Amino acid sequence: MKETICTIPINDIFNMHDGCPFCRMYEMLENQYANFITGSAMMDPETRVATNKKGFCPRHFEKIVEVGKRLPVALILETHLAHISDEILPKKAGKPDKKALAKVEEITESCYICDRIQFDIQHFLQTVFVEYANSEEFKEIYKSQDFICLRHYTEVMKYANAKMPSKHLGDFHKDTLALTRNYLDTLKADTTHFCRMFDYRNRGADWGNSKDAIERDIKFLSGYLDRTPEEK
């Protein structure tokens, strides 16, 4: 495949063949942003203003603590807390009005990293659609992925309906559904086998591929399970 500055990260992601490619895309971006925020951008005024206003979701609070040194994380939190104290939380006791409560609710639901990732993923998806439409080699690589998780199946299909050229939309629907449906069928069978192995009549039988069925189920359903319990 011909590589450009736009296609290189897409090719790297899809050539890996390890789970859902869009989960890999998301993980790549969140790691990049978490390292960026706690590293080179920690003292950048524009970035700090944005992180002060938005904060982070629970997942990305954990991520910045995981990848960043404690002092940079503490400095980010210091100014974020100051913003909440000065601009968000009411300063006086009494019944808060709807506007004040809405501001508190908004900051607890916002996330700087999620917003940046969502913006970037839309551009990445556009590149995926162009490559799928114009490169038979990429189309075959797309079709050979392990699976597409349920979360990203929905996101990708919605965006494809809006952005994919109509000439290729039918094939894209078919190939994407196959990646999700076929894996779902595998998970159903493995999970059923896992449950049956607890029947005393199956004592000593072969577990097959079912031992990690629970972890794979959750990863498929949510898109979020980075490590199995044994790896944590």
Short mmCIF file of C-alpha atoms in Angstrom, two decimals:
data_model
loop_
_atom_site.label_atom_id
_atom_site.label_comp_id
_atom_site.label_asym_id
_atom_site.label_seq_id
_atom_site.Cartn_x
_atom_site.Cartn_y
_atom_site.Cartn_z
CA MET A 1 0.00 0.00 0.00
CA LYS A 2 1.16 3.51 -0.76
CA GLU A 3 1.95 5.28 2.50
CA THR A 4 1.39 8.92 3.34
CA ILE A 5 1.47 10.85 6.61
CA CYS A 6 -2.25 10.03 6.93
CA THR A 7 -2.10 6.33 6.09
CA ILE A 8 0.99 5.32 8.09
CA PRO A 9 -0.77 5.16 11.49
CA ILE A 10 -3.78 3.40 9.91
CA ASN A 11 -1.57 0.80 8.24
CA ASP A 12 0.35 0.25 11.48
CA ILE A 13 -2.89 -0.32 13.40
CA PHE A 14 -4.50 -2.67 10.88
CA ASN A 15 -1.35 -4.68 10.17
CA MET A 16 -1.12 -5.67 13.83
CA HIS A 17 -4.05 -8.18 13.88
CA ASP A 18 -4.65 -8.27 17.63
CA GLY A 19 -8.26 -7.81 18.69
CA CYS A 20 -10.40 -4.89 17.55
CA PRO A 21 -8.46 -2.43 15.34
CA PHE A 22 -10.53 0.51 16.57
CA CYS A 23 -9.74 -0.39 20.19
CA ARG A 24 -6.06 -0.30 19.18
CA MET A 25 -6.64 3.07 17.53
CA TYR A 26 -8.30 4.42 20.67
CA GLU A 27 -5.58 3.04 22.95
CA MET A 28 -2.83 4.53 20.77
CA LEU A 29 -4.45 7.96 20.93
CA GLU A 30 -5.17 7.91 24.66
CA ASN A 31 -1.58 6.90 25.42
CA GLN A 32 -0.29 9.67 23.18
CA TYR A 33 -2.47 12.30 24.84
CA ALA A 34 -1.79 11.11 28.38
CA ASN A 35 1.97 11.26 27.74
CA PHE A 36 1.62 14.63 26.00
CA ILE A 37 -0.38 16.19 28.85
CA THR A 38 1.92 14.96 31.62
CA GLY A 39 5.05 15.63 29.58
CA SER A 40 5.84 18.30 27.01
CA ALA A 41 2.50 20.10 27.32
CA MET A 42 2.34 20.19 31.11
CA MET A 43 3.36 23.87 31.27
CA ASP A 44 1.74 24.92 27.99
CA PRO A 45 -0.82 27.60 28.95
CA GLU A 46 -3.34 26.72 26.24
CA THR A 47 -3.35 23.02 27.16
CA ARG A 48 -3.56 23.74 30.88
CA VAL A 49 -6.54 26.05 30.36
CA ALA A 50 -8.29 23.27 28.42
CA THR A 51 -7.53 20.56 31.00
CA ASN A 52 -8.56 22.90 33.83
CA LYS A 53 -11.96 23.44 32.20
CA LYS A 54 -12.65 19.87 31.13
CA GLY A 55 -10.79 17.61 33.50
CA PHE A 56 -10.81 13.87 32.77
CA CYS A 57 -13.13 10.89 32.89
CA PRO A 58 -12.34 8.14 35.46
CA ARG A 59 -10.50 6.06 32.84
CA HIS A 60 -8.27 8.94 31.82
CA PHE A 61 -7.62 10.10 35.37
CA GLU A 62 -6.21 6.59 35.87
CA LYS A 63 -4.28 6.84 32.60
CA ILE A 64 -2.48 10.10 33.43
CA VAL A 65 -1.52 8.69 36.85
CA GLU A 66 -0.28 5.53 35.14
CA VAL A 67 1.91 7.22 32.53
CA GLY A 68 2.90 10.50 34.22
CA LYS A 69 5.26 11.32 37.03
CA ARG A 70 3.54 12.33 40.24
CA LEU A 71 4.59 15.99 40.24
CA PRO A 72 3.25 16.78 36.74
CA VAL A 73 -0.02 15.02 37.59
CA ALA A 74 -0.27 16.95 40.87
CA LEU A 75 0.32 20.26 39.08
CA ILE A 76 -2.41 19.47 36.57
CA LEU A 77 -4.79 18.57 39.39
CA GLU A 78 -3.83 21.67 41.40
CA THR A 79 -5.00 24.10 38.73
CA HIS A 80 -8.00 21.92 37.84
CA LEU A 81 -9.15 21.98 41.46
CA ALA A 82 -8.58 25.73 41.58
CA HIS A 83 -10.80 26.16 38.51
CA ILE A 84 -13.56 24.12 40.16
CA SER A 85 -13.21 26.14 43.37
CA ASP A 86 -13.20 29.52 41.64
CA GLU A 87 -15.59 28.95 38.73
CA ILE A 88 -17.77 25.89 39.29
CA LEU A 89 -18.71 25.01 42.85
CA PRO A 90 -20.94 27.56 44.66
CA LYS A 91 -19.04 29.60 47.24
CA LYS A 92 -21.96 30.23 49.58
CA ALA A 93 -24.21 27.82 51.42
CA GLY A 94 -27.83 27.56 50.40
CA LYS A 95 -29.93 25.93 47.76
CA PRO A 96 -27.95 25.86 44.49
CA ASP A 97 -29.85 26.91 41.38
CA LYS A 98 -30.20 24.75 38.29
CA LYS A 99 -27.48 26.65 36.44
CA ALA A 100 -24.96 26.07 39.22
CA LEU A 101 -25.77 22.36 39.42
CA ALA A 102 -25.56 22.08 35.64
CA LYS A 103 -22.01 23.50 35.71
CA VAL A 104 -20.96 20.95 38.33
CA GLU A 105 -22.57 18.12 36.37
CA GLU A 106 -20.94 19.29 33.12
CA ILE A 107 -17.41 19.19 34.49
CA THR A 108 -17.92 15.73 36.02
CA GLU A 109 -19.04 14.45 32.60
CA SER A 110 -16.36 16.13 30.47
CA CYS A 111 -12.89 14.83 29.57
CA TYR A 112 -10.09 16.57 27.71
CA ILE A 113 -8.60 13.31 26.41
CA CYS A 114 -11.95 11.85 25.29
CA ASP A 115 -12.73 15.00 23.31
CA ARG A 116 -9.34 15.03 21.59
CA ILE A 117 -9.57 11.33 20.79
CA GLN A 118 -13.06 11.67 19.33
CA PHE A 119 -11.87 14.48 17.07
CA ASP A 120 -8.86 12.47 15.86
CA ILE A 121 -10.79 9.24 15.39
CA GLN A 122 -13.19 10.93 12.99
CA HIS A 123 -10.21 11.85 10.81
CA PHE A 124 -8.74 8.36 11.14
CA LEU A 125 -12.07 6.81 10.15
CA GLN A 126 -12.20 9.01 7.08
CA THR A 127 -8.77 7.64 6.09
CA VAL A 128 -10.00 4.08 6.70
CA PHE A 129 -12.95 4.67 4.37
CA VAL A 130 -10.72 6.12 1.65
CA GLU A 131 -8.28 3.22 1.91
CA TYR A 132 -11.11 0.66 1.93
CA ALA A 133 -12.61 2.23 -1.19
CA ASN A 134 -9.36 2.64 -3.13
CA SER A 135 -7.04 -0.18 -2.04
CA GLU A 136 -7.92 -3.84 -2.54
CA GLU A 137 -4.91 -4.73 -0.37
CA PHE A 138 -6.23 -2.66 2.53
CA LYS A 139 -9.73 -4.04 2.00
CA GLU A 140 -8.40 -7.57 2.46
CA ILE A 141 -6.45 -6.52 5.57
CA TYR A 142 -9.63 -4.95 6.96
CA LYS A 143 -11.60 -8.15 6.34
CA SER A 144 -8.88 -10.25 8.03
CA GLN A 145 -9.10 -8.46 11.41
CA ASP A 146 -9.79 -10.59 14.49
CA PHE A 147 -13.05 -8.79 15.25
CA ILE A 148 -14.66 -5.39 15.72
CA CYS A 149 -16.07 -4.88 19.21
CA LEU A 150 -19.70 -3.95 19.72
CA ARG A 151 -18.92 -0.39 20.84
CA HIS A 152 -16.85 0.38 17.77
CA TYR A 153 -19.18 -1.50 15.42
CA THR A 154 -21.86 1.06 16.27
CA GLU A 155 -19.54 4.05 16.01
CA VAL A 156 -17.95 2.93 12.74
CA MET A 157 -21.27 2.06 11.08
CA LYS A 158 -22.84 5.40 12.01
CA TYR A 159 -19.88 7.33 10.66
CA ALA A 160 -19.72 5.17 7.53
CA ASN A 161 -23.37 5.90 6.80
CA ALA A 162 -22.54 9.59 6.80
CA LYS A 163 -19.10 9.58 5.14
CA MET A 164 -18.48 6.40 3.16
CA PRO A 165 -19.01 6.73 -0.64
CA SER A 166 -22.31 5.00 -1.43
CA LYS A 167 -20.63 2.82 -4.07
CA HIS A 168 -18.66 1.01 -1.35
CA LEU A 169 -21.07 1.29 1.56
CA GLY A 170 -22.80 -2.07 0.99
CA ASP A 171 -19.53 -4.02 1.01
CA PHE A 172 -18.31 -2.11 4.04
CA HIS A 173 -21.53 -2.88 5.92
CA LYS A 174 -21.21 -6.57 5.03
CA ASP A 175 -17.53 -6.88 5.97
CA THR A 176 -17.87 -4.94 9.22
CA LEU A 177 -20.93 -6.90 10.32
CA ALA A 178 -19.14 -10.17 9.54
CA LEU A 179 -16.21 -9.20 11.79
CA THR A 180 -18.57 -8.46 14.67
CA ARG A 181 -21.13 -11.23 14.08
CA ASN A 182 -18.61 -14.03 13.58
CA TYR A 183 -16.76 -13.16 16.75
CA LEU A 184 -20.03 -12.87 18.65
CA ASP A 185 -20.91 -16.41 17.57
CA THR A 186 -17.50 -17.62 18.79
CA LEU A 187 -17.95 -15.89 22.13
CA LYS A 188 -21.41 -17.36 22.61
CA ALA A 189 -20.10 -20.87 22.02
CA ASP A 190 -17.06 -20.40 24.28
CA THR A 191 -19.13 -18.85 27.08
CA THR A 192 -21.69 -21.64 26.93
CA HIS A 193 -18.86 -24.19 27.06
CA PHE A 194 -17.33 -22.37 30.04
CA CYS A 195 -20.64 -22.57 31.92
CA ARG A 196 -21.10 -26.25 31.08
CA MET A 197 -17.67 -27.07 32.46
CA PHE A 198 -19.02 -26.41 35.96
CA ASP A 199 -21.47 -29.29 35.58
CA TYR A 200 -20.11 -32.25 37.53
CA ARG A 201 -20.82 -34.47 34.52
CA ASN A 202 -18.11 -32.60 32.57
CA ARG A 203 -15.43 -33.00 35.23
CA GLY A 204 -12.10 -33.66 33.51
CA ALA A 205 -13.36 -32.55 30.10
CA ASP A 206 -11.42 -30.21 27.83
CA TRP A 207 -11.99 -26.50 28.49
CA GLY A 208 -11.05 -25.72 24.91
CA ASN A 209 -10.78 -21.97 24.34
CA SER A 210 -13.29 -21.11 27.05
CA LYS A 211 -11.08 -20.34 30.05
CA ASP A 212 -10.79 -16.63 29.22
CA ALA A 213 -14.32 -16.33 27.83
CA ILE A 214 -15.43 -13.84 30.49
CA GLU A 215 -12.55 -11.44 29.75
CA ARG A 216 -13.09 -11.69 26.00
CA ASP A 217 -16.84 -11.15 26.43
CA ILE A 218 -16.31 -7.94 28.37
CA LYS A 219 -13.70 -6.67 25.92
CA PHE A 220 -16.08 -7.32 23.02
CA LEU A 221 -19.06 -5.72 24.73
CA SER A 222 -17.35 -2.66 26.15
CA GLY A 223 -14.19 -2.17 24.13
CA TYR A 224 -12.35 -1.67 27.43
CA LEU A 225 -10.35 -4.41 29.08
CA ASP A 226 -6.64 -3.88 28.65
CA ARG A 227 -5.39 -6.81 30.72
CA THR A 228 -6.66 -10.13 31.95
CA PRO A 229 -6.71 -10.65 35.73
CA GLU A 230 -3.50 -12.72 35.52
CA GLU A 231 -1.66 -9.82 33.85
CA LYS A 232 -2.72 -7.12 36.33
#
